[in-house]
Coordinates of C-alpha atoms and ligand atoms in Angstrom, one line a residue:
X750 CA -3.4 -25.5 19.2
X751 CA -6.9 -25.4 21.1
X752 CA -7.0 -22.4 22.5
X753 CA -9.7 -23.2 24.6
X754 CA -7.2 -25.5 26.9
X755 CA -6.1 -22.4 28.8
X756 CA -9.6 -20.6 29.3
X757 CA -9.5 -18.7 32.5
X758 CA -11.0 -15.4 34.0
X759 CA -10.2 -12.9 31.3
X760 CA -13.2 -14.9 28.7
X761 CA -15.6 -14.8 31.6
X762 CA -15.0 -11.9 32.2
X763 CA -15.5 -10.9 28.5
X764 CA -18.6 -12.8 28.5
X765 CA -20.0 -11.5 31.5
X766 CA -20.0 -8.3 30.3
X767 CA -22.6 -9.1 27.4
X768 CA -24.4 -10.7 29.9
X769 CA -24.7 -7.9 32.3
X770 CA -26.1 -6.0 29.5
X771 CA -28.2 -8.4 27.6
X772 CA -27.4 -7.9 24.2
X773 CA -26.4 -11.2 22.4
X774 CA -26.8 -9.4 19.1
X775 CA -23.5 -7.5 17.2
X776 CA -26.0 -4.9 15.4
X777 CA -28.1 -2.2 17.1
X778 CA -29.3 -1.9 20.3
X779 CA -27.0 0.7 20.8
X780 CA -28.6 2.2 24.1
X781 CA -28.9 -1.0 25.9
X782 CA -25.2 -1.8 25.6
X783 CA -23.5 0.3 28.1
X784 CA -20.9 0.8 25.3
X785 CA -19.6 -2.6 24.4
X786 CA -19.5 -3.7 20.9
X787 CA -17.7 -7.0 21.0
X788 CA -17.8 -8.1 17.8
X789 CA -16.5 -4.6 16.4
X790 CA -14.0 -4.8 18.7
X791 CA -12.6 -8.1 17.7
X792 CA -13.1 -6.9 14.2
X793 CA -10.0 -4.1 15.4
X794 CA -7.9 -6.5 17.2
X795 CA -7.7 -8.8 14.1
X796 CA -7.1 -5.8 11.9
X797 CA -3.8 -5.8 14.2
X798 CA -3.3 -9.0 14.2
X799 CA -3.3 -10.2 10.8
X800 CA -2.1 -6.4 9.4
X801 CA -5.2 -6.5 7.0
X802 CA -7.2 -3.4 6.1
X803 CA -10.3 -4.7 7.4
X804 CA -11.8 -7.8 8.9
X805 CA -15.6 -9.3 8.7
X806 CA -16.3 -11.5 11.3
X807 CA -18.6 -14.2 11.1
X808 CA -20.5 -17.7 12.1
X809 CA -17.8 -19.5 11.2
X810 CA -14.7 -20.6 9.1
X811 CA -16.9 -22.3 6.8
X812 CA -19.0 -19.5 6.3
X813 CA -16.0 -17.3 6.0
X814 CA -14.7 -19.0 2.6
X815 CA -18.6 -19.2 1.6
X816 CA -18.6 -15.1 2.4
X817 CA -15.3 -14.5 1.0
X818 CA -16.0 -15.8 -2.3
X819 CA -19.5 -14.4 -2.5
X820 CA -18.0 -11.0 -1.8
X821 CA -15.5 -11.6 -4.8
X822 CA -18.2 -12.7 -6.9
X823 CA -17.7 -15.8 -7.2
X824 CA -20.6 -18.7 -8.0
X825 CA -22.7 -21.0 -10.5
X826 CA -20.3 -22.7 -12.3
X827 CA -17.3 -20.8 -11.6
X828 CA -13.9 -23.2 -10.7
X829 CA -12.4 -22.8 -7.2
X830 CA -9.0 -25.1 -6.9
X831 CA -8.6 -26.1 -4.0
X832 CA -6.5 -28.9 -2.7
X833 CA -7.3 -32.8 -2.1
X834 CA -5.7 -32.3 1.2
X835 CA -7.9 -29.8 4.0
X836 CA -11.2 -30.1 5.6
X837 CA -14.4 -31.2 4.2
X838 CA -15.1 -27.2 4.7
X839 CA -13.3 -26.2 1.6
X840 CA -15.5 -28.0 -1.1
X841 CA -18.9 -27.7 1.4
X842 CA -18.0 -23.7 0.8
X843 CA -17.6 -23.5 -2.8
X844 CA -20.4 -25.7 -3.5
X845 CA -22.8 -23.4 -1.3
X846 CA -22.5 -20.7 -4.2
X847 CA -23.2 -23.6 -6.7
X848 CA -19.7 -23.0 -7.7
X849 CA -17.3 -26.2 -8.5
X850 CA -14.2 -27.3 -6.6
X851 CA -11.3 -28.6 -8.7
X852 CA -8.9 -30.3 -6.6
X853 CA -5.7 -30.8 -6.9
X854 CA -2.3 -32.5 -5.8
X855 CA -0.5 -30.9 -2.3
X856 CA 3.1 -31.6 -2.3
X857 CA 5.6 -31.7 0.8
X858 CA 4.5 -28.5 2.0
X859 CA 1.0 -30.6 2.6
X860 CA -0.5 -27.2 1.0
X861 CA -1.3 -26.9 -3.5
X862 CA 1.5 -27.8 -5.8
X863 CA 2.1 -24.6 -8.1
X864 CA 2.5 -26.6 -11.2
X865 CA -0.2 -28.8 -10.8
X866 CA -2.5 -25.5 -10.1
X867 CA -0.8 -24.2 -13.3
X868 CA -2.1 -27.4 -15.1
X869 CA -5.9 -27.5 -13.8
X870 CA -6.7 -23.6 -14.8
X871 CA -9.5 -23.4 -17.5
X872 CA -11.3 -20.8 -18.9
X873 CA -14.1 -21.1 -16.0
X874 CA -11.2 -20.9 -12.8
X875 CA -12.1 -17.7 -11.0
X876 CA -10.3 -18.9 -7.8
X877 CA -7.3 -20.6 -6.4
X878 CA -7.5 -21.7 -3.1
X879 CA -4.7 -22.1 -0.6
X880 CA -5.3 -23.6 2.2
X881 CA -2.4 -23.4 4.8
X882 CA -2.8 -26.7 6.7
X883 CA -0.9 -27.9 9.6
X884 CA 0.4 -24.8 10.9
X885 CA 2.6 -23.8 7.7
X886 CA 2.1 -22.9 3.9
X887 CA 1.9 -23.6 0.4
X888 CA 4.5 -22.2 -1.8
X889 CA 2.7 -18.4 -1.9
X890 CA 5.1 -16.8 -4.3
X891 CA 4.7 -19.4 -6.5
X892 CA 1.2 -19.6 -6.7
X893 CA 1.1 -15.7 -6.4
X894 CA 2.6 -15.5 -9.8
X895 CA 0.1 -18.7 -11.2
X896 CA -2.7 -16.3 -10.1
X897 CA -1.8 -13.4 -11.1
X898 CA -0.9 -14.8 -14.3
X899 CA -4.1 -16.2 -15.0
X900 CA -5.7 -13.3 -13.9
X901 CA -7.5 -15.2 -11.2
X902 CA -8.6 -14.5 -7.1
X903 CA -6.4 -16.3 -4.7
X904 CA -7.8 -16.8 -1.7
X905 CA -6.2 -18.2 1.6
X906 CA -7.8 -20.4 4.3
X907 CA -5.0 -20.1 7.2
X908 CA -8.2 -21.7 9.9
X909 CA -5.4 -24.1 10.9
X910 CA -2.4 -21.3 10.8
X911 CA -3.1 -18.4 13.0
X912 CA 0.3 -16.9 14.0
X913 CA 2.0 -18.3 11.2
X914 CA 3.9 -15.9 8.7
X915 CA 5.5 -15.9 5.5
X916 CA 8.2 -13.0 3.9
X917 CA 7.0 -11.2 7.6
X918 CA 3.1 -11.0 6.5
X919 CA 0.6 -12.9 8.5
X920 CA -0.6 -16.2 6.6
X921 CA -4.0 -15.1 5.6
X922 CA -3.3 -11.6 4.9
X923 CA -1.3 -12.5 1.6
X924 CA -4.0 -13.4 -0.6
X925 CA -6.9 -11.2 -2.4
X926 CA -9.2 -12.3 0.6
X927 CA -8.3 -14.7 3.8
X928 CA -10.2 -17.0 6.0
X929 CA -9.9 -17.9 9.6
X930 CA -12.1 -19.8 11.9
X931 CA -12.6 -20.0 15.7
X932 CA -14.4 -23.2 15.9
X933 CA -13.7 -24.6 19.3
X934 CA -10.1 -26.5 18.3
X935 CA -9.0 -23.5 16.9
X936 CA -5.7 -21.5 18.2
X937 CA -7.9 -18.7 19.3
X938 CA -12.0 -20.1 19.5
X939 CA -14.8 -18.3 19.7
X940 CA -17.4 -21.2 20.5
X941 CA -18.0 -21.4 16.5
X942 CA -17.0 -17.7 14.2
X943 CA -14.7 -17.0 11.5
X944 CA -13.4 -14.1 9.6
X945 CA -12.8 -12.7 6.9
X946 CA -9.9 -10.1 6.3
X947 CA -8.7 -8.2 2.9
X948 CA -7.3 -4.8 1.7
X949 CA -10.2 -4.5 -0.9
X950 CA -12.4 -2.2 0.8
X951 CA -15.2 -3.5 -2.1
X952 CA -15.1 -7.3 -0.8
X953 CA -15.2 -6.1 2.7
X954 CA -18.5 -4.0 2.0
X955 CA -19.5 -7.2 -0.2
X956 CA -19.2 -9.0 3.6
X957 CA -20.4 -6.8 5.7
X958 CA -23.9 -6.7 3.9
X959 CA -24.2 -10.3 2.3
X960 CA -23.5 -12.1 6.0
X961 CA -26.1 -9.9 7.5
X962 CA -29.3 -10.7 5.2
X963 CA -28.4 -7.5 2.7
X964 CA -28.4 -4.6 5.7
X965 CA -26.3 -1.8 4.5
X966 CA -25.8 -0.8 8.1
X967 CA -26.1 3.1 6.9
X968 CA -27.8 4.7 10.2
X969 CA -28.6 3.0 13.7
X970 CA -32.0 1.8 12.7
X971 CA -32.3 -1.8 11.4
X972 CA -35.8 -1.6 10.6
X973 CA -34.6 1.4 8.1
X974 CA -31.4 -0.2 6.6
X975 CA -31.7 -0.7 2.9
X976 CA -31.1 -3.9 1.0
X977 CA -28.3 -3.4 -1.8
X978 CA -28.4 -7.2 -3.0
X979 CA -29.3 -10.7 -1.6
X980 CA -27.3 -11.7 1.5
X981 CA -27.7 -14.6 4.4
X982 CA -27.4 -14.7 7.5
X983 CA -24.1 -16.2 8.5
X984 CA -23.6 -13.1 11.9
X985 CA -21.6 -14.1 14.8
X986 CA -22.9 -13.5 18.2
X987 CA -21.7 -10.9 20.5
X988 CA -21.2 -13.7 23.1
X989 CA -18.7 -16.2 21.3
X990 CA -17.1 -12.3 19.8
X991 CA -16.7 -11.4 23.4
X992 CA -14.9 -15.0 24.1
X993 CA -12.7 -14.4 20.7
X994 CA -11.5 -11.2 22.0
X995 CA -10.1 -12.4 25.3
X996 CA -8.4 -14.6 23.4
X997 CA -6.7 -13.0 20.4
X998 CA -5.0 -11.2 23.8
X999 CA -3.4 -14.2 24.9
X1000 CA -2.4 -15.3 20.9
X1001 CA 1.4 -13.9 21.7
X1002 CA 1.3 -16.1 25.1
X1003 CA -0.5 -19.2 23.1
X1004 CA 2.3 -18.5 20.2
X1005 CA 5.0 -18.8 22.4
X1006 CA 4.1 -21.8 24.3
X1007 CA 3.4 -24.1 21.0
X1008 CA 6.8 -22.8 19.6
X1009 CA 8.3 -24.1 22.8
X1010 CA 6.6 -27.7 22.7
X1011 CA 6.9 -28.0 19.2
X1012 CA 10.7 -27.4 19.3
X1013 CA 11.4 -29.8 22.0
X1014 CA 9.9 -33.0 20.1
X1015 CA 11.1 -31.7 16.6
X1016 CA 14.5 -31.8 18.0
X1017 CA 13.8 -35.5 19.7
X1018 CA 12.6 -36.6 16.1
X1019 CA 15.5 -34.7 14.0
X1020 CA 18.1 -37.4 15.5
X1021 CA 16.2 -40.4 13.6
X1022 CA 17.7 -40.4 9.9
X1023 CA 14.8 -41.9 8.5
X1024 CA 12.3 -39.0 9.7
X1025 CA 11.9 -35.9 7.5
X1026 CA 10.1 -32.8 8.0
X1027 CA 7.3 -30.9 5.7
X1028 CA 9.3 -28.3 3.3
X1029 CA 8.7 -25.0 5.0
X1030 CA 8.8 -22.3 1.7
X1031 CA 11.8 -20.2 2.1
X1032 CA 10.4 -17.2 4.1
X1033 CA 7.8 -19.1 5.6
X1034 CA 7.6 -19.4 9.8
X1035 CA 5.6 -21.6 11.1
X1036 CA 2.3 -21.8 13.8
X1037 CA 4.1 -24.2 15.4
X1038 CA 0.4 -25.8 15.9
X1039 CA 1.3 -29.0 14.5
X1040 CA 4.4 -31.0 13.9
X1041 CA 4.6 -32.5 10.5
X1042 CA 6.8 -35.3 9.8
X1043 CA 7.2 -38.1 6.9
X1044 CA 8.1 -41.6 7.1
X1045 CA 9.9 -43.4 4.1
X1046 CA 7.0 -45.1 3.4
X1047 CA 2.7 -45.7 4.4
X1048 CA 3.3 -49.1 6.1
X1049 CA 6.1 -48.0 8.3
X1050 CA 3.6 -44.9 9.1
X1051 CA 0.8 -47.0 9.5
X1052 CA 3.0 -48.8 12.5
X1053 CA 4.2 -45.9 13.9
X1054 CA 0.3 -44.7 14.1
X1055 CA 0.0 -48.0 15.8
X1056 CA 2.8 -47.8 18.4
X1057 CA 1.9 -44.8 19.3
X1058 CA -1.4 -45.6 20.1
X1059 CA -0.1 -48.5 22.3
X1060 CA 1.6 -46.0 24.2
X1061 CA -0.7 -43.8 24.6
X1062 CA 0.6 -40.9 22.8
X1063 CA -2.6 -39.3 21.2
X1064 CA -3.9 -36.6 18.8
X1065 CA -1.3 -37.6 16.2
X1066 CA -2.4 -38.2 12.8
X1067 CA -1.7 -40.0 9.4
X1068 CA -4.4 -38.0 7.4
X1069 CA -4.5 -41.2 4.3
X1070 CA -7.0 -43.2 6.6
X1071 CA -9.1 -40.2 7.8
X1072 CA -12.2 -39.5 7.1
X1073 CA -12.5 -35.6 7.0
X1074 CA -9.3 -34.2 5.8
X1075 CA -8.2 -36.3 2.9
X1076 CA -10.1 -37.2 -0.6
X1077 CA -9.6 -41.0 -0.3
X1078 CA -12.4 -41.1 2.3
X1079 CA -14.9 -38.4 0.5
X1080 CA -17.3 -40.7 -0.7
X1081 CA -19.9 -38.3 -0.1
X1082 CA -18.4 -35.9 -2.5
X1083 CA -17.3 -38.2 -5.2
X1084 CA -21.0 -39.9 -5.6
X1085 CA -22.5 -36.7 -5.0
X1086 CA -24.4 -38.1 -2.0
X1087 CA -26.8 -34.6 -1.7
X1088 CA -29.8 -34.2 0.6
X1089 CA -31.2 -32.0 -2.5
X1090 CA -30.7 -32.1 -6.2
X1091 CA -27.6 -30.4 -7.5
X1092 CA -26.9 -28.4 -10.2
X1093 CA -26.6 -30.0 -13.7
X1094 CA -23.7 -27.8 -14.4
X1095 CA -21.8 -28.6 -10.9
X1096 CA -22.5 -32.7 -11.3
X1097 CA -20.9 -32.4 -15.1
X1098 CA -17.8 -29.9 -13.4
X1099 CA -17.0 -33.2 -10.7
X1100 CA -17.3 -35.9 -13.2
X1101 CA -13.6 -36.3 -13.1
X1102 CA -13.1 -37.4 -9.4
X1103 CA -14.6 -40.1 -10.4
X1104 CA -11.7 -41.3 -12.5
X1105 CA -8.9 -38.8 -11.2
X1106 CA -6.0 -40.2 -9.4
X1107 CA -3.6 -38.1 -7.3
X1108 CA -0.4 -39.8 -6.8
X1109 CA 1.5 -36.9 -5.6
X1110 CA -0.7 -36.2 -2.7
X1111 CA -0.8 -39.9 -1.6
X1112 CA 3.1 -39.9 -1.9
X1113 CA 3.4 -37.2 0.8
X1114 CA -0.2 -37.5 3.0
X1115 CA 0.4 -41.7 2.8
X1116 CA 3.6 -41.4 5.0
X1117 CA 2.8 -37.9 6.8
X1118 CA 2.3 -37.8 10.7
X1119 CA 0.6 -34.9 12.1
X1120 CA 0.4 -34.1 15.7
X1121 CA -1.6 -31.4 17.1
X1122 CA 0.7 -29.0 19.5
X1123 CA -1.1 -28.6 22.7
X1124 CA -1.4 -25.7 24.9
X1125 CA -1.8 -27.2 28.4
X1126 CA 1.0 -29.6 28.1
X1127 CA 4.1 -29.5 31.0
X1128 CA 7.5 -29.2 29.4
X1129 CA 7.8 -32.8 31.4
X1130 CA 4.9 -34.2 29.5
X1131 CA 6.3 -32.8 26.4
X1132 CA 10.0 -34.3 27.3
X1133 CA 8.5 -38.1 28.4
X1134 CA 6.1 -37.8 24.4
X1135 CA 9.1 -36.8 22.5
X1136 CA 11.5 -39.8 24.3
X1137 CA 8.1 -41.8 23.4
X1138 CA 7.6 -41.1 20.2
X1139 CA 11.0 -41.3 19.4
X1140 CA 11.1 -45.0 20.6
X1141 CA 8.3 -46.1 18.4
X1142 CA 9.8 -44.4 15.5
X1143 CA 13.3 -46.2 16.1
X1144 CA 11.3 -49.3 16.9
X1145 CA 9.3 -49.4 13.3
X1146 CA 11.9 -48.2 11.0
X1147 CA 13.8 -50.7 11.5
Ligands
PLP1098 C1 -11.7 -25.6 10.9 C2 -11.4 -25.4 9.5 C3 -12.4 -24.9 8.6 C4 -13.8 -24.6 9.1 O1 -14.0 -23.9 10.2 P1 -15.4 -24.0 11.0 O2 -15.3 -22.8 11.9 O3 -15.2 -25.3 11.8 O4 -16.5 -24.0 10.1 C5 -12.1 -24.6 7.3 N1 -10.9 -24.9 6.8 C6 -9.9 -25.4 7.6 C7 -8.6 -25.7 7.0 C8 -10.2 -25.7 8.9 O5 -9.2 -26.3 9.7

């Protein structure tokens, strides 16, 4: 996936053009710049990419969902569903806004279960949150037709599934607003940035002006711009924009090259009976960022996690025993472990994690590897990990 493992002249040379102008900054200036906008240019390029209307870049995916749900209105004590299984990113988002995250059971997709979303609307859910991890997707028609039904947002966080489609239409461009981040282990990276992309020209003005302190950015004078409402500052810098932009260039050559690695040690894996594969919703192509497999059970897992770090096959993952991306080990959240006070209304609205129980994600996450798809990687390299890992699967299963 990390895009940054084929860096070369193209980013320098992208970078060295803000430098040979000196302006880090994606607003004004507009005399100094010898004509490069970086940042707006990106902007276009993703338009393309993810076939969205219009695109908002910013500091980062985090900020994106915080931005994307601002711009939809969303805040204190609204209810955003999200799923038990993502980054710690999704929750640190919605709680920004002093809105509260409900979470709820993934299923073998590893993204939400439809009918559990179904069962945790209330009267206060403004938002369902997808979160396409992995490289693939939730069921989207389904939980199309639970939003729309409810006559709530959804909103899709494809930060981990650039490239990945489903019915033809970029993941991330299907619900009302989408989030992407370029954090440096992204598919394409930035440094740190994010986006946000939608069809609602309304949320995209709602960006545009709350990630850059209010500015209305009528006019080429800053000092002049009018303040519509309250914004932030979550602006991404022309230098990691002009970084991002040589590399949503290269997505078609980083695409490629993950669909050819990931094929290779999906096929060595496909010959063991006892290894499955995440449900890929009908439609749905994947990144090809990560390979997802189950096990028949966490102990057998928790070996195979084992043998293969005695043979030095690394960045794969069992996500039940890790800190960030899984709600076993979100202490911090459940106690409500805050450097300030928190809202009355958002410590009532996460009372139930501390009794809730979610079998149905620790049925699939419990015997779910993950391993990251890299870039750099030889087709030998990949060949000798599959034959590896396929060892150490045939070893532990039996
Ligand atoms: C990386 C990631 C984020 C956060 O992005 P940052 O740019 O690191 O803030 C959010 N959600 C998911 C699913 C991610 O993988």
């Amino acid at each position: 996936m990390p895009g940054f493992e084929l860096f070369g002249d193209l980013e320098r040379q992208q970078v060295n053009d803000v430098l040979d102008n000196g302006v880090l900054m994606r607003y004004g200036f507009d005399g100094m710049r010898k004509g490069h906008w970086k940042a707006k240019a990106l902007e276009q390029e993703l338009q393309n990419t993810f076939k969205a209307k219009h695109v908002q870049l910013v500091s980062s995916g985090t900020a994106a969902v915080s931005v994307a749900l601002a711009a939809a209105g969303i805040g204190a004590g609204d209810e955003v569903i999200m799923p038990t299984f993502t980054f710690v990113a999704s929750f640190e988002a919605i709680m920004l806004l002093g809105a509260i995250p409900i979470l709820v059971d993934v299923d073998d997709t590893l993204g939400l279960n439809p009918e559990a979303v179904k069962k945790a609307i209330t009267l206060k859910t403004k938002a369902i949150m997808v979160v396409q991890m992995c490289g693939s997707m939730a069921n989207m028609d389904a939980l199309q037709e639970v939003a729309k039904a409810h006559d709530v947002l959804l909103v899709e966080d494809a930060c981990q599934a650039i490239g990945g489609t489903y019915k033809g239409k970029p993941l991330g461009s299907i619900g009302h607003l989408g989030c992407f981040s370029f954090d440096f282990v992204k598919t394409i990276t930035c440094g740190e940035g994010g986006a946000v992309v939608t069809n609602n020209g309304q949320y995209y003005t709602n960006a545009d002006h709350y990630s850059d302190h209010g500015h209305d950015h009528v006019g080429n004078d800053r000092g002049a711009e009018t303040h519509p409402f309250l914004g932030y500052n979550f602006r991404i810098s022309e230098l990691h924009a002009a970084v991002g932009l040589a590399q949503v260039k290269r997505l078609p050559e980083f695409l490629a090259i993950q669909k050819k690695n990931f094929n290779i040690l999906r096929e060595a894996l496909s010959e063991i009976p006892e290894v499955t594969f995440r449900t890929v919703p009908e439609g749905g192509v994947e990144s090809c960022a990560f390979l997802n497999f189950f096990l028949p059970d966490l102990e057998t897992t928790r070996s195979v996690i084992n043998g293969f770090k005695a043979q030095g096959i690394d960045v794969c993952w069992n996500y039940y025993d890790n800190n960030w991306h899984y709600i076993r080990k979100w202490e911090h959240l459940k106690e409500l472990k805050s450097l300030f006070p928190i809202s009355h209304e958002v410590k009532n609205g996460l009372e139930y994690l501390k009794t809730k129980t979610f079998e149905m994600s620790d049925h699939y996450i419990g015997r779910n590897i993950s391993c990251l798809i890299k870039l750099s990687w030889t087709e030998e390299e990949v060949k000798t990990r599959a034959n590896k890992m396929a060892k150490v699967i045939r070893a532990s299963v039996k």
